[in-house]
PDB file of C-alpha atoms in Angstrom:
ATOM      1  CA  MET F   1     -15.097 -40.044   5.274  1.00  0.00           C
ATOM      2  CA  SER F   2     -16.825 -37.185   7.242  1.00  0.00           C
ATOM      3  CA  ILE F   3     -19.854 -38.384   9.259  1.00  0.00           C
ATOM      4  CA  GLY F   4     -23.071 -36.985   8.054  1.00  0.00           C
ATOM      5  CA  ASN F   5     -21.558 -35.257   5.027  1.00  0.00           C
ATOM      6  CA  SER F   6     -21.555 -37.553   2.029  1.00  0.00           C
ATOM      7  CA  PRO F   7     -20.315 -36.332  -1.361  1.00  0.00           C
ATOM      8  CA  GLU F   8     -22.810 -34.450  -3.376  1.00  0.00           C
ATOM      9  CA  ASP F   9     -24.552 -36.519  -6.001  1.00  0.00           C
ATOM     10  CA  GLU F  10     -24.752 -33.818  -8.659  1.00  0.00           C
ATOM     11  CA  ARG F  11     -28.001 -33.294 -10.514  1.00  0.00           C
ATOM     12  CA  PRO F  12     -27.946 -34.846 -14.073  1.00  0.00           C
ATOM     13  CA  PHE F  13     -26.635 -32.546 -16.772  1.00  0.00           C
ATOM     14  CA  GLU F  14     -28.923 -31.527 -19.679  1.00  0.00           C
ATOM     15  CA  ASP F  15     -28.636 -33.613 -22.832  1.00  0.00           C
ATOM     16  CA  VAL F  16     -26.505 -31.707 -25.208  1.00  0.00           C
ATOM     17  CA  SER F  17     -25.508 -32.832 -28.722  1.00  0.00           C
ATOM     18  CA  GLU F  18     -21.945 -33.745 -29.377  1.00  0.00           C
ATOM     19  CA  GLU F  19     -21.259 -30.806 -31.681  1.00  0.00           C
ATOM     20  CA  ASP F  20     -22.723 -28.334 -29.138  1.00  0.00           C
ATOM     21  CA  ARG F  21     -21.087 -29.950 -26.013  1.00  0.00           C
ATOM     22  CA  PRO F  22     -18.225 -27.829 -24.765  1.00  0.00           C
ATOM     23  CA  SER F  23     -15.029 -29.291 -23.460  1.00  0.00           C
ATOM     24  CA  VAL F  24     -14.992 -30.087 -19.629  1.00  0.00           C
ATOM     25  CA  SER F  25     -14.235 -26.893 -17.625  1.00  0.00           C
ATOM     26  CA  VAL F  26     -11.613 -26.574 -14.935  1.00  0.00           C
ATOM     27  CA  GLY F  27     -14.185 -26.484 -12.136  1.00  0.00           C
ATOM     28  CA  ARG F  28     -16.230 -29.326 -13.535  1.00  0.00           C
ATOM     29  CA  ALA F  29     -13.099 -31.503 -13.964  1.00  0.00           C
ATOM     30  CA  LEU F  30     -12.155 -30.906 -10.305  1.00  0.00           C
ATOM     31  CA  ARG F  31     -15.718 -31.536  -9.162  1.00  0.00           C
ATOM     32  CA  GLN F  32     -15.991 -34.916 -11.109  1.00  0.00           C
ATOM     33  CA  ALA F  33     -12.575 -36.052  -9.781  1.00  0.00           C
ATOM     34  CA  ARG F  34     -13.573 -35.315  -6.198  1.00  0.00           C
ATOM     35  CA  ILE F  35     -16.883 -37.292  -6.507  1.00  0.00           C
ATOM     36  CA  ALA F  36     -14.993 -40.149  -8.198  1.00  0.00           C
ATOM     37  CA  ALA F  37     -12.514 -40.141  -5.319  1.00  0.00           C
ATOM     38  CA  GLY F  38     -15.434 -40.442  -2.798  1.00  0.00           C
ATOM     39  CA  LEU F  39     -14.587 -37.161  -1.158  1.00  0.00           C
ATOM     40  CA  THR F  40     -16.945 -34.331   0.031  1.00  0.00           C
ATOM     41  CA  VAL F  41     -16.256 -30.606  -0.182  1.00  0.00           C
ATOM     42  CA  ASP F  42     -15.585 -30.659   3.548  1.00  0.00           C
ATOM     43  CA  ASP F  43     -12.978 -33.439   3.119  1.00  0.00           C
ATOM     44  CA  VAL F  44     -11.145 -31.516   0.394  1.00  0.00           C
ATOM     45  CA  SER F  45     -11.311 -28.274   2.438  1.00  0.00           C
ATOM     46  CA  THR F  46      -9.879 -30.024   5.586  1.00  0.00           C
ATOM     47  CA  ALA F  47      -7.040 -31.702   3.599  1.00  0.00           C
ATOM     48  CA  THR F  48      -6.018 -28.652   1.502  1.00  0.00           C
ATOM     49  CA  ARG F  49      -6.877 -25.741   3.991  1.00  0.00           C
ATOM     50  CA  VAL F  50      -8.831 -24.000   1.161  1.00  0.00           C
ATOM     51  CA  ARG F  51     -12.077 -22.554   2.531  1.00  0.00           C
ATOM     52  CA  ILE F  52     -15.356 -24.469   1.713  1.00  0.00           C
ATOM     53  CA  ALA F  53     -16.892 -21.395   0.037  1.00  0.00           C
ATOM     54  CA  ILE F  54     -13.853 -21.143  -2.332  1.00  0.00           C
ATOM     55  CA  VAL F  55     -13.939 -24.840  -3.174  1.00  0.00           C
ATOM     56  CA  HIS F  56     -17.720 -24.493  -4.059  1.00  0.00           C
ATOM     57  CA  ALA F  57     -16.959 -21.406  -6.195  1.00  0.00           C
ATOM     58  CA  ILE F  58     -14.089 -23.002  -8.082  1.00  0.00           C
ATOM     59  CA  GLU F  59     -16.132 -26.139  -8.896  1.00  0.00           C
ATOM     60  CA  ALA F  60     -18.721 -23.825 -10.279  1.00  0.00           C
ATOM     61  CA  ASP F  61     -15.935 -22.093 -12.458  1.00  0.00           C
ATOM     62  CA  ASP F  62     -16.260 -18.922 -10.410  1.00  0.00           C
ATOM     63  CA  PHE F  63     -12.738 -17.762  -9.573  1.00  0.00           C
ATOM     64  CA  THR F  64     -13.657 -14.324  -8.290  1.00  0.00           C
ATOM     65  CA  PRO F  65     -13.364 -15.335  -4.574  1.00  0.00           C
ATOM     66  CA  CYS F  66      -9.770 -16.396  -5.224  1.00  0.00           C
ATOM     67  CA  GLY F  67      -8.639 -12.750  -5.358  1.00  0.00           C
ATOM     68  CA  GLY F  68      -6.777 -12.958  -8.766  1.00  0.00           C
ATOM     69  CA  ASP F  69      -5.114 -15.218 -11.335  1.00  0.00           C
ATOM     70  CA  VAL F  70      -2.106 -15.929  -9.141  1.00  0.00           C
ATOM     71  CA  TYR F  71      -4.225 -17.260  -6.290  1.00  0.00           C
ATOM     72  CA  ALA F  72      -6.591 -19.046  -8.484  1.00  0.00           C
ATOM     73  CA  ARG F  73      -3.767 -21.024 -10.094  1.00  0.00           C
ATOM     74  CA  GLY F  74      -2.447 -21.838  -6.648  1.00  0.00           C
ATOM     75  CA  HIS F  75      -5.930 -23.141  -5.571  1.00  0.00           C
ATOM     76  CA  ILE F  76      -6.456 -25.227  -8.805  1.00  0.00           C
ATOM     77  CA  ARG F  77      -2.982 -26.807  -8.244  1.00  0.00           C
ATOM     78  CA  THR F  78      -3.784 -27.689  -4.621  1.00  0.00           C
ATOM     79  CA  LEU F  79      -7.331 -29.055  -5.271  1.00  0.00           C
ATOM     80  CA  ALA F  80      -6.099 -31.071  -8.303  1.00  0.00           C
ATOM     81  CA  ARG F  81      -3.472 -32.800  -6.166  1.00  0.00           C
ATOM     82  CA  ALA F  82      -6.016 -33.557  -3.486  1.00  0.00           C
ATOM     83  CA  VAL F  83      -8.309 -35.443  -5.921  1.00  0.00           C
ATOM     84  CA  ASP F  84      -5.352 -37.163  -7.749  1.00  0.00           C
ATOM     85  CA  LEU F  85      -5.448 -34.994 -10.935  1.00  0.00           C
ATOM     86  CA  ASP F  86      -2.431 -33.625 -12.864  1.00  0.00           C
ATOM     87  CA  PRO F  87      -2.659 -29.793 -12.191  1.00  0.00           C
ATOM     88  CA  ALA F  88      -0.663 -28.822 -15.236  1.00  0.00           C
ATOM     89  CA  PRO F  89      -3.393 -29.383 -17.901  1.00  0.00           C
ATOM     90  CA  LEU F  90      -6.029 -27.621 -15.659  1.00  0.00           C
ATOM     91  CA  ILE F  91      -3.800 -24.530 -15.155  1.00  0.00           C
ATOM     92  CA  ALA F  92      -3.058 -24.319 -18.851  1.00  0.00           C
ATOM     93  CA  GLN F  93      -6.707 -24.527 -19.645  1.00  0.00           C
ATOM     94  CA  TYR F  94      -7.456 -21.804 -17.011  1.00  0.00           C
ATOM     95  CA  GLU F  95      -4.813 -19.514 -18.588  1.00  0.00           C
ATOM     96  CA  ALA F  96      -6.032 -20.101 -22.112  1.00  0.00           C
ATOM     97  CA  GLU F  97      -9.621 -19.252 -21.165  1.00  0.00           C
ATOM     98  CA  ARG F  98      -8.440 -15.979 -19.601  1.00  0.00           C
ATOM     99  CA  GLY F  99      -6.326 -14.415 -22.247  1.00  0.00           C
ATOM    100  CA  GLY F 100      -3.175 -16.484 -22.916  1.00  0.00           C
ATOM    101  CA  GLY F 101      -2.108 -16.694 -19.298  1.00  0.00           C
ATOM    102  CA  ARG F 102      -1.290 -12.985 -18.698  1.00  0.00           C
ATOM    103  CA  PRO F 103      -2.352 -12.432 -15.065  1.00  0.00           C
ATOM    104  CA  ALA F 104      -4.250  -9.254 -14.286  1.00  0.00           C
ATOM    105  CA  PRO F 105      -2.802  -7.125 -11.462  1.00  0.00           C
ATOM    106  CA  THR F 106      -4.143  -8.106  -8.157  1.00  0.00           C
ATOM    107  CA  PRO F 107      -4.030  -6.508  -4.801  1.00  0.00           C
ATOM    108  CA  ALA F 108      -1.469  -7.708  -2.253  1.00  0.00           C
ATOM    109  CA  ALA F 109      -3.080 -10.403  -0.170  1.00  0.00           C
ATOM    110  CA  PRO F 110      -1.917 -13.654   1.537  1.00  0.00           C
ATOM    111  CA  LEU F 111      -1.441 -16.485  -1.071  1.00  0.00           C
ATOM    112  CA  PHE F 112      -4.102 -18.629   0.372  1.00  0.00           C
ATOM    113  CA  GLU F 113      -7.510 -17.307   1.510  1.00  0.00           C
ATOM    114  CA  ALA F 114      -7.807 -20.493   3.552  1.00  0.00           C
ATOM    115  CA  GLU F 115      -5.708 -19.056   6.466  1.00  0.00           C
ATOM    116  CA  ARG F 116      -7.135 -15.576   6.180  1.00  0.00           C
ATOM    117  CA  ILE F 117      -9.781 -14.646   8.851  1.00  0.00           C
ATOM    118  CA  ARG F 118     -11.202 -11.172   8.725  1.00  0.00           C
ATOM    119  CA  PRO F 119     -11.971  -9.768  12.234  1.00  0.00           C
ATOM    120  CA  GLU F 120     -15.270  -8.407  12.933  1.00  0.00           C
ATOM    121  CA  ARG F 121     -15.618  -4.794  13.946  1.00  0.00           C
ATOM    122  CA  ARG F 122     -16.159  -4.595  17.584  1.00  0.00           C
ATOM    123  CA  GLY F 123     -16.790  -1.894  20.250  1.00  0.00           C
ATOM    124  CA  PRO F 124     -14.189  -0.837  22.873  1.00  0.00           C
ATOM    125  CA  ASN F 125     -12.801  -3.791  24.661  1.00  0.00           C
ATOM    126  CA  TRP F 126     -13.402  -2.753  28.258  1.00  0.00           C
ATOM    127  CA  THR F 127     -12.088  -6.102  29.578  1.00  0.00           C
ATOM    128  CA  ALA F 128      -8.735  -5.547  27.970  1.00  0.00           C
ATOM    129  CA  ALA F 129      -8.718  -1.922  29.513  1.00  0.00           C
ATOM    130  CA  MET F 130      -9.399  -3.280  33.026  1.00  0.00           C
ATOM    131  CA  VAL F 131      -6.714  -5.925  32.674  1.00  0.00           C
ATOM    132  CA  ALA F 132      -4.226  -3.301  31.609  1.00  0.00           C
ATOM    133  CA  ALA F 133      -5.088  -1.143  34.586  1.00  0.00           C
ATOM    134  CA  ILE F 134      -4.654  -4.067  36.958  1.00  0.00           C
ATOM    135  CA  VAL F 135      -1.222  -4.830  35.442  1.00  0.00           C
ATOM    136  CA  VAL F 136      -0.202  -1.218  35.993  1.00  0.00           C
ATOM    137  CA  VAL F 137      -1.315  -1.282  39.623  1.00  0.00           C
ATOM    138  CA  ILE F 138       0.499  -4.656  40.257  1.00  0.00           C
ATOM    139  CA  GLY F 139       3.630  -3.209  38.631  1.00  0.00           C
ATOM    140  CA  PHE F 140       3.636  -0.123  40.846  1.00  0.00           C
ATOM    141  CA  VAL F 141       3.169  -2.159  43.990  1.00  0.00           C
ATOM    142  CA  GLY F 142       5.995  -4.536  42.926  1.00  0.00           C
ATOM    143  CA  PHE F 143       8.261  -1.481  42.172  1.00  0.00           C
ATOM    144  CA  THR F 144       7.480  -0.006  45.680  1.00  0.00           C
ATOM    145  CA  MET F 145       8.359  -3.318  47.379  1.00  0.00           C
ATOM    146  CA  VAL F 146      11.603  -3.519  45.479  1.00  0.00           C
ATOM    147  CA  LYS F 147      12.585  -0.016  46.487  1.00  0.00           C
ATOM    148  CA  GLY F 148      11.807  -0.835  50.087  1.00  0.00           C
ATOM    149  CA  ASP F 149      14.022  -3.931  50.003  1.00  0.00           C
ATOM    150  CA  ASP F 150      16.826  -1.790  48.590  1.00  0.00           C
ATOM    151  CA  GLY F 151      16.447   0.557  51.554  1.00  0.00           C
ATOM    152  CA  GLY F 152      16.697  -2.264  54.040  1.00  0.00           C
ATOM    153  CA  LYS F 153      19.978  -3.415  52.371  1.00  0.00           C
ATOM    154  CA  ALA F 154      21.443   0.028  52.626  1.00  0.00           C
ATOM    155  CA  ASN F 155      20.644   0.117  56.383  1.00  0.00           C
ATOM    156  CA  VAL F 156      22.533  -3.196  56.739  1.00  0.00           C
ATOM    157  CA  ALA F 157      25.498  -1.818  54.916  1.00  0.00           C
ATOM    158  CA  ASP F 158      25.681   1.132  57.385  1.00  0.00           C
ATOM    159  CA  GLY F 159      25.603  -1.053  60.515  1.00  0.00           C
ATOM    160  CA  ALA F 160      26.860  -4.589  61.011  1.00  0.00           C
ATOM    161  CA  GLU F 161      28.279  -6.526  58.223  1.00  0.00           C
ATOM    162  CA  PRO F 162      25.669  -8.901  56.713  1.00  0.00           C
ATOM    163  CA  THR F 163      26.259 -12.651  56.806  1.00  0.00           C
ATOM    164  CA  GLU F 164      27.269 -14.245  53.590  1.00  0.00           C
ATOM    165  CA  SER F 165      24.469 -16.229  52.039  1.00  0.00           C
ATOM    166  CA  ALA F 166      25.099 -19.701  50.861  1.00  0.00           C
ATOM    167  CA  SER F 167      25.564 -19.905  47.189  1.00  0.00           C
ATOM    168  CA  PRO F 168      22.735 -21.881  45.438  1.00  0.00           C
ATOM    169  CA  THR F 169      23.538 -25.288  44.454  1.00  0.00           C
ATOM    170  CA  PRO F 170      23.331 -25.612  40.636  1.00  0.00           C
ATOM    171  CA  THR F 171      20.636 -28.121  39.610  1.00  0.00           C
ATOM    172  CA  SER F 172      21.575 -30.585  37.058  1.00  0.00           C
ATOM    173  CA  GLN F 173      19.230 -31.044  34.121  1.00  0.00           C
ATOM    174  CA  LYS F 174      18.666 -34.506  32.736  1.00  0.00           C
ATOM    175  CA  PRO F 175      19.447 -34.703  29.043  1.00  0.00           C
ATOM    176  CA  VAL F 176      16.420 -35.291  26.818  1.00  0.00           C
ATOM    177  CA  VAL F 177      16.699 -38.787  25.411  1.00  0.00           C
ATOM    178  CA  PRO F 178      15.058 -39.062  21.987  1.00  0.00           C
ATOM    179  CA  GLU F 179      12.594 -41.878  21.610  1.00  0.00           C
ATOM    180  CA  PRO F 180      14.180 -44.781  19.674  1.00  0.00           C
ATOM    181  CA  GLU F 181      12.739 -45.914  16.356  1.00  0.00           C
ATOM    182  CA  PRO F 182      10.740 -49.227  16.674  1.00  0.00           C
ATOM    183  CA  SER F 183      13.166 -52.170  16.788  1.00  0.00           C
ATOM    184  CA  ASP F 184      12.785 -55.835  16.282  1.00  0.00           C
ATOM    185  CA  SER F 185      11.573 -56.108  19.882  1.00  0.00           C
ATOM    186  CA  ALA F 186       8.854 -53.522  19.203  1.00  0.00           C
ATOM    187  CA  ILE F 187       7.748 -55.533  16.157  1.00  0.00           C
ATOM    188  CA  ALA F 188       7.609 -58.719  18.291  1.00  0.00           C
ATOM    189  CA  ALA F 189       5.569 -56.905  20.985  1.00  0.00           C
ATOM    190  CA  ALA F 190       2.850 -56.182  18.532  1.00  0.00           C
ATOM    191  CA  PRO F 191       0.008 -58.679  18.947  1.00  0.00           C
ATOM    192  CA  GLN F 192       0.372 -61.431  16.379  1.00  0.00           C
ATOM    193  CA  ASP F 193      -3.402 -62.171  16.162  1.00  0.00           C
ATOM    194  CA  LYS F 194      -4.386 -58.618  15.302  1.00  0.00           C
ATOM    195  CA  VAL F 195      -3.383 -55.739  12.995  1.00  0.00           C
ATOM    196  CA  THR F 196      -2.111 -52.627  14.697  1.00  0.00           C
ATOM    197  CA  VAL F 197      -1.700 -49.331  12.831  1.00  0.00           C
ATOM    198  CA  GLN F 198      -0.179 -46.189  14.330  1.00  0.00           C
ATOM    199  CA  VAL F 199      -0.605 -42.850  12.458  1.00  0.00           C
ATOM    200  CA  SER F 200       1.356 -39.775  13.514  1.00  0.00           C
ATOM    201  CA  ALA F 201       1.898 -36.223  12.093  1.00  0.00           C
ATOM    202  CA  PRO F 202       5.294 -35.012  13.200  1.00  0.00           C
ATOM    203  CA  ASP F 203       5.833 -32.218  10.625  1.00  0.00           C
ATOM    204  CA  GLY F 204       2.275 -31.101   9.660  1.00  0.00           C
ATOM    205  CA  ARG F 205      -1.254 -31.892   9.767  1.00  0.00           C
ATOM    206  CA  SER F 206      -3.585 -34.130   7.768  1.00  0.00           C
ATOM    207  CA  TRP F 207      -7.147 -35.323   7.624  1.00  0.00           C
ATOM    208  CA  ILE F 208      -7.403 -39.125   8.190  1.00  0.00           C
ATOM    209  CA  SER F 209     -10.085 -41.755   8.278  1.00  0.00           C
ATOM    210  CA  ALA F 210      -9.809 -45.320   9.657  1.00  0.00           C
ATOM    211  CA  LYS F 211     -12.338 -48.109   9.527  1.00  0.00           C
ATOM    212  CA  ASP F 212     -12.269 -51.813  10.758  1.00  0.00           C
ATOM    213  CA  HIS F 213     -12.935 -54.966   8.775  1.00  0.00           C
ATOM    214  CA  ASN F 214     -16.697 -54.490   9.193  1.00  0.00           C
ATOM    215  CA  GLY F 215     -16.617 -50.937   7.815  1.00  0.00           C
ATOM    216  CA  ARG F 216     -17.171 -49.441  11.300  1.00  0.00           C
ATOM    217  CA  LEU F 217     -15.738 -45.954  11.561  1.00  0.00           C
ATOM    218  CA  LEU F 218     -12.823 -45.927  13.987  1.00  0.00           C
ATOM    219  CA  PHE F 219     -11.711 -42.225  13.456  1.00  0.00           C
ATOM    220  CA  ASP F 220     -12.590 -39.367  10.973  1.00  0.00           C
ATOM    221  CA  GLY F 221     -11.126 -36.030  11.461  1.00  0.00           C
ATOM    222  CA  LEU F 222      -7.981 -33.797  11.440  1.00  0.00           C
ATOM    223  CA  LEU F 223      -4.699 -35.130  12.926  1.00  0.00           C
ATOM    224  CA  LYS F 224      -2.849 -31.947  14.148  1.00  0.00           C
ATOM    225  CA  GLN F 225       0.911 -31.588  14.100  1.00  0.00           C
ATOM    226  CA  GLY F 226       2.535 -33.651  16.871  1.00  0.00           C
ATOM    227  CA  GLU F 227      -0.531 -35.831  17.392  1.00  0.00           C
ATOM    228  CA  SER F 228      -0.798 -39.590  16.745  1.00  0.00           C
ATOM    229  CA  ARG F 229      -3.606 -42.245  16.614  1.00  0.00           C
ATOM    230  CA  THR F 230      -3.414 -45.959  17.034  1.00  0.00           C
ATOM    231  CA  PHE F 231      -6.029 -48.334  15.523  1.00  0.00           C
ATOM    232  CA  GLN F 232      -6.371 -52.059  16.022  1.00  0.00           C
ATOM    233  CA  ASP F 233      -8.554 -54.764  14.575  1.00  0.00           C
ATOM    234  CA  SER F 234      -8.684 -58.602  14.458  1.00  0.00           C
ATOM    235  CA  THR F 235      -8.532 -58.637  10.625  1.00  0.00           C
ATOM    236  CA  LYS F 236      -7.680 -55.466   8.815  1.00  0.00           C
ATOM    237  CA  VAL F 237      -7.617 -51.639   9.036  1.00  0.00           C
ATOM    238  CA  ASN F 238      -8.698 -49.483   6.135  1.00  0.00           C
ATOM    239  CA  LEU F 239      -7.094 -45.964   5.945  1.00  0.00           C
ATOM    240  CA  VAL F 240      -7.593 -42.786   3.935  1.00  0.00           C
ATOM    241  CA  LEU F 241      -4.792 -40.177   4.246  1.00  0.00           C
ATOM    242  CA  GLY F 242      -5.766 -36.670   3.123  1.00  0.00           C
ATOM    243  CA  ASP F 243      -2.097 -35.474   3.121  1.00  0.00           C
ATOM    244  CA  ALA F 244       0.075 -38.562   3.127  1.00  0.00           C
ATOM    245  CA  GLY F 245       3.254 -36.555   2.800  1.00  0.00           C
ATOM    246  CA  ALA F 246       2.746 -35.271   6.451  1.00  0.00           C
ATOM    247  CA  ILE F 247       2.227 -38.765   7.920  1.00  0.00           C
ATOM    248  CA  ASP F 248       4.471 -41.227   9.534  1.00  0.00           C
ATOM    249  CA  LEU F 249       2.893 -44.755   9.457  1.00  0.00           C
ATOM    250  CA  PHE F 250       3.708 -47.789  11.628  1.00  0.00           C
ATOM    251  CA  VAL F 251       2.082 -51.165  10.994  1.00  0.00           C
ATOM    252  CA  ASN F 252       2.418 -54.030  13.434  1.00  0.00           C
ATOM    253  CA  GLY F 253       5.395 -52.277  14.906  1.00  0.00           C
ATOM    254  CA  LYS F 254       7.255 -51.580  11.657  1.00  0.00           C
ATOM    255  CA  LYS F 255       7.626 -48.240  10.030  1.00  0.00           C
ATOM    256  CA  ILE F 256       6.236 -47.980   6.419  1.00  0.00           C
ATOM    257  CA  GLU F 257       8.865 -46.370   4.157  1.00  0.00           C
ATOM    258  CA  ASP F 258       6.860 -44.820   1.352  1.00  0.00           C
ATOM    259  CA  ASP F 259       7.816 -41.677  -0.572  1.00  0.00           C
ATOM    260  CA  TRP F 260       4.428 -39.989  -0.310  1.00  0.00           C
ATOM    261  CA  GLN F 261       4.292 -36.486  -1.746  1.00  0.00           C
ATOM    262  CA  PRO F 262       2.873 -33.519   0.190  1.00  0.00           C
ATOM    263  CA  GLY F 263      -0.848 -33.215  -0.527  1.00  0.00           C
ATOM    264  CA  ALA F 264      -1.256 -36.743  -1.987  1.00  0.00           C
ATOM    265  CA  VAL F 265      -4.394 -38.634  -0.992  1.00  0.00           C
ATOM    266  CA  GLU F 266      -3.678 -42.228  -0.146  1.00  0.00           C
ATOM    267  CA  ARG F 267      -6.163 -45.189   0.434  1.00  0.00           C
ATOM    268  CA  LEU F 268      -4.476 -48.072   2.269  1.00  0.00           C
ATOM    269  CA  THR F 269      -5.522 -51.451   3.751  1.00  0.00           C
ATOM    270  CA  TYR F 270      -3.349 -53.362   6.251  1.00  0.00           C
ATOM    271  CA  THR F 271      -3.741 -56.856   7.645  1.00  0.00           C
ATOM    272  CA  LYS F 272      -2.035 -59.146  10.136  1.00  0.00           C
ATOM    273  CA  GLY F 273       1.568 -60.208   9.463  1.00  0.00           C
ATOM    274  CA  ASP F 274       4.115 -58.148   7.507  1.00  0.00           C
ATOM    275  CA  PRO F 275       2.761 -54.748   6.558  1.00  0.00           C
ATOM    276  CA  GLN F 276       1.712 -54.669   2.974  1.00  0.00           C
ATOM    277  CA  ALA F 277      -0.615 -51.984   1.611  1.00  0.00           C
ATOM    278  CA  GLY F 278      -3.775 -53.353  -0.002  1.00  0.00           C
TER     279      GLY F 278
END
């Protein structure tokens, strides 16, 4: 879980009689599922790449920041999967509450506002102009030097014959040898008196959290594509994977073969011996 950012304990709802109580809204359902999963808005934003402001707005049933029905449905589907909810009923409820699912025309925009960063208006970039001027001067000097070298070569051609230069010896490149998968020897190399967990993100990125058997936080943050982390404890390691589909997991030297779906949030516990998820 994120340090210093616990899930919001929502203020108690007003007591409403059964006949006057409305059905749970889309935003409220997402909010309750997130709190039940022990996740903060920051956790969900990191795992789904949906901006924090949009997550807050959707949980308050305000879909205006989404930019239209098409984008709102995409955000609902992404947030629902992050908190282990079936997105289909929520999307159907959203469409029913907004006129039978006929989406209103929306301006062209990227599908997810999470990746959209609006640049601020700035004044003239004098630094860039100075760099461009320096590049032009360097280019002119280099062109002049090349022309001078060409003139020298012409003078050699008019006089004595130049000596032949030795042909460069081709350099051999060593082939890149891919790293082998962990074998039986790698499993045997893992300490038998400890539990060792390696988490890597070869094809994407994911928020992860790791704790030892005492509940002490070993790591909490975003694992970027191509990065890996290794955790070790004498008894057990507790994991939370924000996007398990992007993760490769090795426990005590053995790869965990689980068909995790993209965007799935997984909570796992591993101990000494053969890897078995708790």
